[in-house]
Tab-separated table of C-alpha atoms and ligand atoms in Angstrom:
chain	number	residue	atom	x	y	z
A	1	MET	CA	31.172	-70.696	-24.172
A	2	GLU	CA	31.305	-74.268	-23.912
A	3	LYS	CA	29.281	-76.187	-21.040
A	4	LEU	CA	30.921	-79.668	-18.906
A	5	ARG	CA	27.791	-81.559	-19.880
A	6	VAL	CA	27.213	-83.213	-16.024
A	7	ALA	CA	25.025	-86.194	-16.173
A	8	LEU	CA	23.495	-86.742	-12.435
A	9	GLN	CA	20.964	-89.500	-10.705
A	10	LYS	CA	17.173	-88.423	-11.269
A	11	SER	CA	16.266	-89.369	-7.391
A	12	GLY	CA	17.311	-91.937	-5.678
A	13	ARG	CA	20.111	-92.254	-2.976
A	14	LEU	CA	22.938	-90.435	-4.923
A	15	SER	CA	20.794	-87.011	-6.239
A	16	GLU	CA	21.091	-85.107	-3.575
A	17	LYS	CA	24.375	-85.618	-2.498
A	18	SER	CA	24.938	-84.841	-5.576
A	19	ILE	CA	23.845	-81.807	-6.288
A	20	GLU	CA	24.936	-80.816	-2.271
A	21	LEU	CA	29.259	-81.752	-4.078
A	22	LEU	CA	28.737	-79.163	-6.861
A	23	GLU	CA	27.125	-76.135	-4.306
A	24	GLU	CA	29.548	-76.196	-2.693
A	25	CYS	CA	31.278	-75.755	-5.238
A	26	GLY	CA	29.917	-72.649	-6.324
A	27	VAL	CA	27.850	-74.717	-8.961
A	28	THR	CA	24.371	-73.684	-8.035
A	29	LEU	CA	21.610	-75.250	-9.811
A	30	ASP	CA	18.077	-73.412	-10.721
A	31	GLY	CA	14.895	-76.198	-11.432
A	32	GLY	CA	15.589	-79.369	-10.004
A	33	PRO	CA	15.401	-82.567	-10.884
A	34	GLY	CA	12.227	-81.689	-12.338
A	35	ARG	CA	13.927	-81.096	-15.357
A	36	LEU	CA	15.710	-83.055	-17.291
A	37	LEU	CA	18.851	-80.092	-18.304
A	38	VAL	CA	19.387	-78.152	-16.289
A	39	SER	CA	22.072	-74.694	-16.011
A	40	SER	CA	24.315	-73.440	-14.054
A	41	PRO	CA	23.948	-69.618	-13.773
A	42	ASP	CA	27.951	-69.560	-11.985
A	43	PHE	CA	30.013	-71.751	-13.631
A	44	PRO	CA	29.583	-73.232	-16.922
A	45	VAL	CA	28.061	-76.612	-15.913
A	46	GLU	CA	24.392	-77.176	-17.479
A	47	VAL	CA	23.535	-80.790	-15.454
A	48	LEU	CA	21.344	-83.842	-16.976
A	49	TYR	CA	19.516	-86.063	-15.362
A	50	LEU	CA	19.450	-89.978	-15.312
A	51	ARG	CA	18.580	-93.192	-14.301
A	52	ASP	CA	22.569	-93.926	-12.395
A	53	ASP	CA	22.778	-97.406	-14.800
A	54	ASP	CA	22.591	-94.850	-17.967
A	55	ILE	CA	24.959	-93.150	-16.531
A	56	PRO	CA	27.953	-94.879	-18.208
A	57	GLN	CA	26.745	-95.253	-21.725
A	58	TYR	CA	25.958	-91.636	-22.006
A	59	VAL	CA	29.443	-90.681	-21.090
A	60	ALA	CA	30.489	-92.895	-23.137
A	61	ASP	CA	28.676	-91.853	-26.735
A	62	GLY	CA	30.123	-88.017	-25.545
A	63	VAL	CA	26.071	-87.257	-24.844
A	64	THR	CA	26.974	-85.779	-21.437
A	65	ASP	CA	30.861	-85.393	-20.424
A	66	VAL	CA	31.035	-86.400	-17.117
A	67	GLY	CA	29.137	-87.605	-14.563
A	68	ILE	CA	28.188	-89.294	-10.741
A	69	VAL	CA	27.557	-92.849	-10.047
A	70	GLY	CA	28.465	-95.016	-7.380
A	71	GLU	CA	31.046	-96.866	-8.519
A	72	ASN	CA	29.401	-100.595	-8.233
A	73	VAL	CA	27.600	-99.551	-11.704
A	74	TYR	CA	30.624	-97.664	-12.644
A	75	VAL	CA	32.073	-101.616	-12.514
A	76	GLU	CA	29.508	-103.213	-13.540
A	77	LYS	CA	28.559	-101.274	-16.890
A	78	GLU	CA	32.102	-101.802	-18.674
A	79	LYS	CA	32.005	-99.350	-20.222
A	80	PRO	CA	34.804	-96.750	-21.346
A	81	VAL	CA	35.530	-94.060	-18.937
A	82	ASN	CA	38.046	-93.534	-16.717
A	83	ILE	CA	37.357	-92.316	-12.613
A	84	ALA	CA	38.005	-88.132	-12.231
A	85	GLU	CA	37.888	-88.374	-8.932
A	86	ARG	CA	36.590	-90.656	-5.915
A	87	LEU	CA	33.792	-89.515	-4.130
A	88	GLY	CA	33.699	-90.313	-0.903
A	89	PHE	CA	29.856	-90.355	-0.662
A	90	SER	CA	27.914	-93.174	-0.345
A	91	ARG	CA	29.458	-95.677	0.329
A	92	CYS	CA	28.181	-99.494	0.228
A	93	ARG	CA	29.460	-102.227	-0.435
A	94	LEU	CA	28.458	-105.254	-3.122
A	95	SER	CA	28.705	-108.530	-0.928
A	96	LEU	CA	27.407	-112.236	-1.263
A	97	ALA	CA	24.470	-113.748	1.362
A	98	VAL	CA	23.099	-116.826	1.673
A	99	PRO	CA	19.900	-117.746	4.625
A	100	LYS	CA	20.237	-117.231	7.990
A	101	SER	CA	20.127	-121.382	8.853
A	102	ILE	CA	23.267	-122.074	6.318
A	103	GLU	CA	26.122	-123.165	7.558
A	104	TYR	CA	28.493	-121.345	5.929
A	105	GLU	CA	32.053	-122.477	5.509
A	106	GLY	CA	33.342	-121.051	2.496
A	107	LEU	CA	33.572	-119.758	-1.585
A	108	GLN	CA	33.150	-123.536	-2.211
A	109	TYR	CA	29.372	-124.097	-1.213
A	110	PHE	CA	27.873	-121.755	-3.802
A	111	ASN	CA	29.309	-124.480	-6.398
A	112	ASN	CA	26.533	-125.722	-8.608
A	113	LYS	CA	23.493	-122.916	-6.645
A	114	LYS	CA	21.937	-120.310	-7.870
A	115	ILE	CA	22.693	-116.793	-7.382
A	116	ALA	CA	20.328	-113.644	-7.949
A	117	THR	CA	22.198	-110.267	-8.817
A	118	SER	CA	21.492	-107.385	-10.726
A	119	TYR	CA	25.545	-107.011	-11.219
A	120	PRO	CA	26.291	-110.403	-12.950
A	121	ASN	CA	29.211	-108.965	-14.448
A	122	ILE	CA	31.134	-108.247	-11.489
A	123	LEU	CA	29.885	-111.708	-10.940
A	124	SER	CA	30.860	-113.477	-12.548
A	125	HIS	CA	34.242	-112.191	-12.667
A	126	PHE	CA	34.507	-112.995	-9.185
A	127	LEU	CA	33.655	-116.649	-9.260
A	128	LYS	CA	35.539	-117.351	-12.290
A	129	GLU	CA	38.318	-115.371	-10.621
A	130	ASN	CA	37.845	-118.372	-8.236
A	131	ASN	CA	36.937	-121.440	-9.747
A	132	ILE	CA	33.447	-121.290	-8.564
A	133	GLN	CA	30.980	-122.394	-11.224
A	134	ALA	CA	27.323	-120.999	-10.917
A	135	GLU	CA	24.446	-120.039	-12.019
A	136	ILE	CA	23.910	-116.484	-12.684
A	137	HIS	CA	19.863	-115.362	-11.795
A	138	GLU	CA	20.156	-111.966	-13.389
A	139	ILE	CA	17.099	-109.769	-11.903
A	140	SER	CA	17.014	-105.860	-11.770
A	141	GLY	CA	15.101	-105.124	-8.302
A	142	SER	CA	14.028	-106.744	-4.858
A	143	VAL	CA	16.493	-108.985	-5.139
A	144	GLU	CA	16.938	-109.761	-1.328
A	145	ILE	CA	12.907	-111.614	-1.648
A	146	ALA	CA	14.560	-113.893	-3.974
A	147	PRO	CA	15.693	-116.388	-1.529
A	148	GLY	CA	12.656	-116.567	0.372
A	149	ILE	CA	10.397	-117.023	-2.282
A	150	GLY	CA	12.788	-120.121	-3.875
A	151	LEU	CA	14.151	-118.409	-6.654
A	152	ALA	CA	17.848	-118.917	-5.642
A	153	ASP	CA	20.278	-120.538	-2.964
A	154	ALA	CA	22.330	-116.523	-2.698
A	155	ILE	CA	21.392	-112.953	-3.263
A	156	PHE	CA	24.509	-111.170	-4.636
A	157	ASP	CA	23.886	-107.434	-3.352
A	158	ILE	CA	24.222	-103.934	-2.115
A	159	VAL	CA	24.800	-103.733	1.732
A	160	SER	CA	25.063	-100.771	3.866
A	161	SER	CA	23.801	-101.047	7.198
A	162	GLY	CA	22.583	-105.227	6.812
A	163	SER	CA	19.477	-104.235	7.883
A	164	THR	CA	17.935	-105.425	4.463
A	165	LEU	CA	19.582	-108.686	4.673
A	166	PHE	CA	18.918	-109.325	8.100
A	167	SER	CA	15.477	-108.703	7.829
A	168	ASN	CA	15.064	-111.576	4.982
A	169	ASN	CA	16.607	-113.523	6.997
A	170	LEU	CA	20.166	-113.892	5.157
A	171	LYS	CA	23.177	-112.816	5.937
A	172	GLU	CA	26.580	-112.005	4.469
A	173	VAL	CA	29.505	-114.393	3.595
A	174	GLU	CA	31.711	-112.928	1.091
A	175	VAL	CA	32.424	-108.438	0.534
A	176	VAL	CA	33.466	-108.864	-3.389
A	177	MET	CA	33.739	-104.867	-3.767
A	178	LYS	CA	33.816	-101.961	-1.609
A	179	SER	CA	32.171	-98.478	-3.777
A	180	GLU	CA	31.248	-95.197	-3.466
A	181	ALA	CA	30.396	-92.183	-5.378
A	182	VAL	CA	32.700	-91.500	-8.664
A	183	LEU	CA	32.746	-89.108	-11.049
A	184	ILE	CA	33.201	-90.455	-14.674
A	185	ALA	CA	34.531	-88.775	-17.355
A	186	HIS	CA	34.305	-88.941	-21.100
A	187	PRO	CA	38.175	-90.543	-22.006
A	188	LYS	CA	38.440	-87.449	-24.729
A	189	LEU	CA	37.939	-84.057	-23.824
A	190	GLN	CA	38.221	-81.455	-26.057
A	191	PRO	CA	41.016	-78.749	-24.512
A	192	GLU	CA	37.958	-76.352	-23.339
A	193	LYS	CA	35.850	-78.414	-21.307
A	194	GLN	CA	38.821	-81.099	-19.941
A	195	HIS	CA	39.577	-76.678	-18.059
A	196	ILE	CA	36.168	-76.401	-16.943
A	197	LEU	CA	37.187	-80.198	-15.666
A	198	GLU	CA	39.339	-79.636	-13.862
A	199	GLU	CA	38.316	-76.097	-12.272
A	200	LEU	CA	35.373	-78.752	-11.084
A	201	ILE	CA	37.765	-81.772	-9.349
A	202	PHE	CA	40.603	-78.716	-8.195
A	203	ARG	CA	36.891	-76.844	-6.268
A	204	ILE	CA	35.829	-80.467	-5.499
A	205	ARG	CA	38.742	-81.256	-3.876
A	206	SER	CA	39.064	-77.701	-1.247
A	207	VAL	CA	35.582	-79.289	-0.686
A	208	GLN	CA	36.344	-82.277	0.705
A	209	LYS	CA	39.875	-81.222	2.296
A	210	ALA	CA	37.933	-78.686	4.180
A	211	LYS	CA	35.541	-80.878	5.472
A	212	LYS	CA	38.537	-82.870	6.928
A	213	HIS	CA	40.139	-80.744	8.744
A	214	LYS	CA	39.081	-78.214	11.724
A	215	TYR	CA	39.819	-74.526	12.607
A	216	ILE	CA	41.240	-74.218	15.999
A	217	LEU	CA	41.415	-71.336	18.107
A	218	LEU	CA	43.308	-71.432	22.100
A	219	ASN	CA	44.454	-69.700	24.863
A	220	ALA	CA	47.645	-70.540	26.813
A	221	PRO	CA	50.327	-69.000	28.895
A	222	ASN	CA	53.826	-68.078	26.852
A	223	ASP	CA	55.516	-70.945	27.873
A	224	LYS	CA	53.017	-73.348	26.449
A	225	ILE	CA	53.388	-71.870	23.604
A	226	GLN	CA	56.255	-73.717	21.939
A	227	GLU	CA	55.108	-76.655	23.203
A	228	ILE	CA	51.698	-76.376	22.404
A	229	ILE	CA	52.560	-75.023	18.470
A	230	GLU	CA	54.632	-78.566	17.946
A	231	LEU	CA	51.486	-79.870	18.828
A	232	ILE	CA	49.060	-78.037	16.273
A	233	PRO	CA	51.769	-77.111	13.577
A	234	GLY	CA	48.181	-76.119	11.049
A	235	MET	CA	48.968	-75.086	7.269
A	236	LYS	CA	52.368	-73.672	7.644
A	237	SER	CA	52.890	-72.588	11.225
A	238	PRO	CA	50.011	-71.415	13.832
A	239	SER	CA	48.901	-67.676	13.980
A	240	ILE	CA	49.679	-66.204	17.025
A	241	VAL	CA	47.827	-63.342	18.734
A	242	PRO	CA	49.124	-61.342	22.221
A	243	LEU	CA	45.710	-61.425	24.627
A	244	ALA	CA	45.197	-58.468	26.018
A	245	LYS	CA	46.211	-60.883	29.720
A	246	GLU	CA	49.745	-60.119	30.551
A	247	GLY	CA	51.444	-63.656	29.476
A	248	TRP	CA	49.233	-65.034	27.717
A	249	SER	CA	47.861	-65.857	23.552
A	250	SER	CA	45.664	-66.532	22.101
A	251	LEU	CA	46.832	-69.538	18.456
A	252	HIS	CA	44.567	-70.637	15.780
A	253	SER	CA	46.261	-73.391	13.243
A	254	VAL	CA	44.067	-76.029	11.718
A	255	VAL	CA	44.070	-79.692	12.260
A	256	PRO	CA	42.723	-83.216	10.889
A	257	GLU	CA	39.495	-83.885	11.751
A	258	LYS	CA	40.794	-87.546	12.642
A	259	ASP	CA	43.503	-87.242	14.766
A	260	PHE	CA	40.805	-84.333	16.127
A	261	TRP	CA	40.261	-85.419	19.803
A	262	GLN	CA	43.564	-86.597	20.371
A	263	ILE	CA	44.771	-83.176	20.082
A	264	ILE	CA	42.737	-82.241	22.520
A	265	GLY	CA	43.720	-83.949	24.905
A	266	LYS	CA	47.202	-82.524	24.368
A	267	LEU	CA	45.968	-79.475	24.241
A	268	LYS	CA	44.090	-79.219	28.002
A	269	GLU	CA	47.070	-81.268	29.982
A	270	LYS	CA	49.815	-78.614	28.377
A	271	GLY	CA	47.350	-75.561	29.815
A	272	ALA	CA	45.296	-74.746	26.389
A	273	GLN	CA	41.848	-72.871	27.336
A	274	GLY	CA	38.920	-71.934	25.913
A	275	ILE	CA	39.323	-73.678	22.566
A	276	LEU	CA	36.835	-73.356	19.823
A	277	VAL	CA	37.007	-75.464	17.334
A	278	ILE	CA	35.451	-74.673	13.951
A	279	PRO	CA	34.159	-76.333	10.346
A	280	ILE	CA	36.004	-75.149	7.318
A	281	GLU	CA	34.196	-74.622	4.158
A	282	LYS	CA	37.102	-74.501	1.698
A	283	MET	CA	41.279	-75.395	2.255
A	284	ILE	CA	42.681	-74.487	-0.347
A	285	VAL	CA	46.815	-75.094	0.306
B	1	PRT	O1	16.378	-95.041	-10.493
B	1	PRT	P1	17.845	-95.381	-10.844
B	1	PRT	O2	18.801	-96.825	-11.314
B	1	PRT	O3	19.198	-93.667	-10.691
B	1	PRT	O4	18.216	-95.823	-8.680
B	1	PRT	P2	18.879	-97.364	-8.409
B	1	PRT	O5	17.106	-97.373	-7.579
B	1	PRT	O6	19.206	-98.107	-8.447
B	1	PRT	O7	19.692	-96.928	-7.236
B	1	PRT	P3	20.024	-96.102	-5.572
B	1	PRT	O8	19.483	-95.241	-5.684
B	1	PRT	O9	18.775	-97.167	-4.913
B	1	PRT	O10	20.500	-96.343	-5.263
B	1	PRT	C1	22.377	-94.937	-5.880
B	1	PRT	C2	23.708	-96.306	-5.745
B	1	PRT	O11	23.781	-95.834	-4.169
B	1	PRT	C3	23.355	-96.975	-5.748
B	1	PRT	O12	24.489	-97.368	-6.665
B	1	PRT	C4	25.016	-97.088	-3.992
B	1	PRT	O13	26.639	-97.043	-5.373
B	1	PRT	C5	25.114	-95.971	-3.839
B	1	PRT	N1	24.426	-96.946	-2.138
B	1	PRT	C6	24.630	-96.679	-0.942
B	1	PRT	C7	23.623	-97.739	-2.365
B	1	PRT	C8	23.452	-98.894	-0.918
B	1	PRT	N2	24.192	-96.694	-0.305
B	1	PRT	C9	21.946	-99.403	-0.866
B	1	PRT	N3	22.396	-99.127	0.819
B	1	PRT	N4	22.404	-98.462	-3.075
B	1	PRT	C10	21.200	-99.474	-2.252
B	1	PRT	N5	21.268	-99.707	-1.398
B	1	PRT	C11	20.274	-100.470	-1.350
B	1	PRT	C12	20.680	-102.305	-1.380
B	1	PRT	O14	19.610	-103.033	-1.614
B	1	PRT	C13	19.958	-103.032	0.279
B	1	PRT	O15	18.610	-103.174	-1.407
B	1	PRT	O16	19.557	-99.968	0.077
B	1	PRT	C14	18.834	-101.001	0.886
B	1	PRT	C15	18.979	-101.336	1.705
B	1	PRT	O17	20.727	-101.504	2.505
B	1	PRT	P4	21.097	-101.827	4.150
B	1	PRT	O18	22.078	-102.444	4.240
B	1	PRT	O19	21.715	-100.720	4.507
B	1	PRT	O20	19.718	-101.896	4.536
B	2	ZN	ZN1	19.828	-98.347	-10.873
């Protein structure tokens, strides 16, 4: 039987979350990243562990069918691969930063300046679009020290918390792109592999949807149940179970995580009691 070959980062910021996501989708991996190629015993997938920078090329060449990389790497490498699904983890941004002491007044600052980066393609597109003439100095790591040692006037790099910039006396002045982990795929997969990919994406969506919702149980007097149903309509409609105590019911429903605190306040106002909120593992609608 055909297997879908998935490239994951061997060791780095994406590795743990990528493996965790596959496991939540019922794709367990024996052996872990110690081995180069690992098959899943319970789903037709095999995983190849690589450096993240190499993954777009491997997927473009069809050596692996799909891979998980930061969107920043996908955009920078400009390989003919598609984004099959956005994964929502390892969020960060690619930004321009300058020494703290600079009085920055806008993009014009970068004219005739030297900018150090590991993302020359993304940077040169951005500069071109904004008619800025700057010199791009490509380096592969420790970009943040470049201004301090006189190698460049500014940097273009990944920022997450901003603490690396801060401790190198730099400040973020322009956010050029936002990034998250993405599942990239070869543009023309064999039908059997395409089918496995679709099943995998279905599972990923079920896991992601579940993370955005909570299961909620509460008790309420029967005369308030109708008003409460309007607040938490659930997937189709809530389940209502009579309590042993006369005139009371238990109500079970699903609420979006983002509305959660607001809804809880309103439920209390309506006389709901004994509210329990439970995480959902998978959600298929
Ligand atoms: O060895 P390999 O080439 O596979 O890995 P790598 O060293 O190139 O990449 P890695 O593991 O550092 O990052 C993989 C991906 O994680 C990146 O391509 C991004 O998509 C994503 N990501 C998310 C980050 C960060 N957050 C991040 N903070 N990648 C790098 N950083 C760096 C950033 O450059 C900064 O220097 O972490 C430092 C700390 O950031 P602050 O702002 O929190 O201080
Ligand atoms: Zn890398």
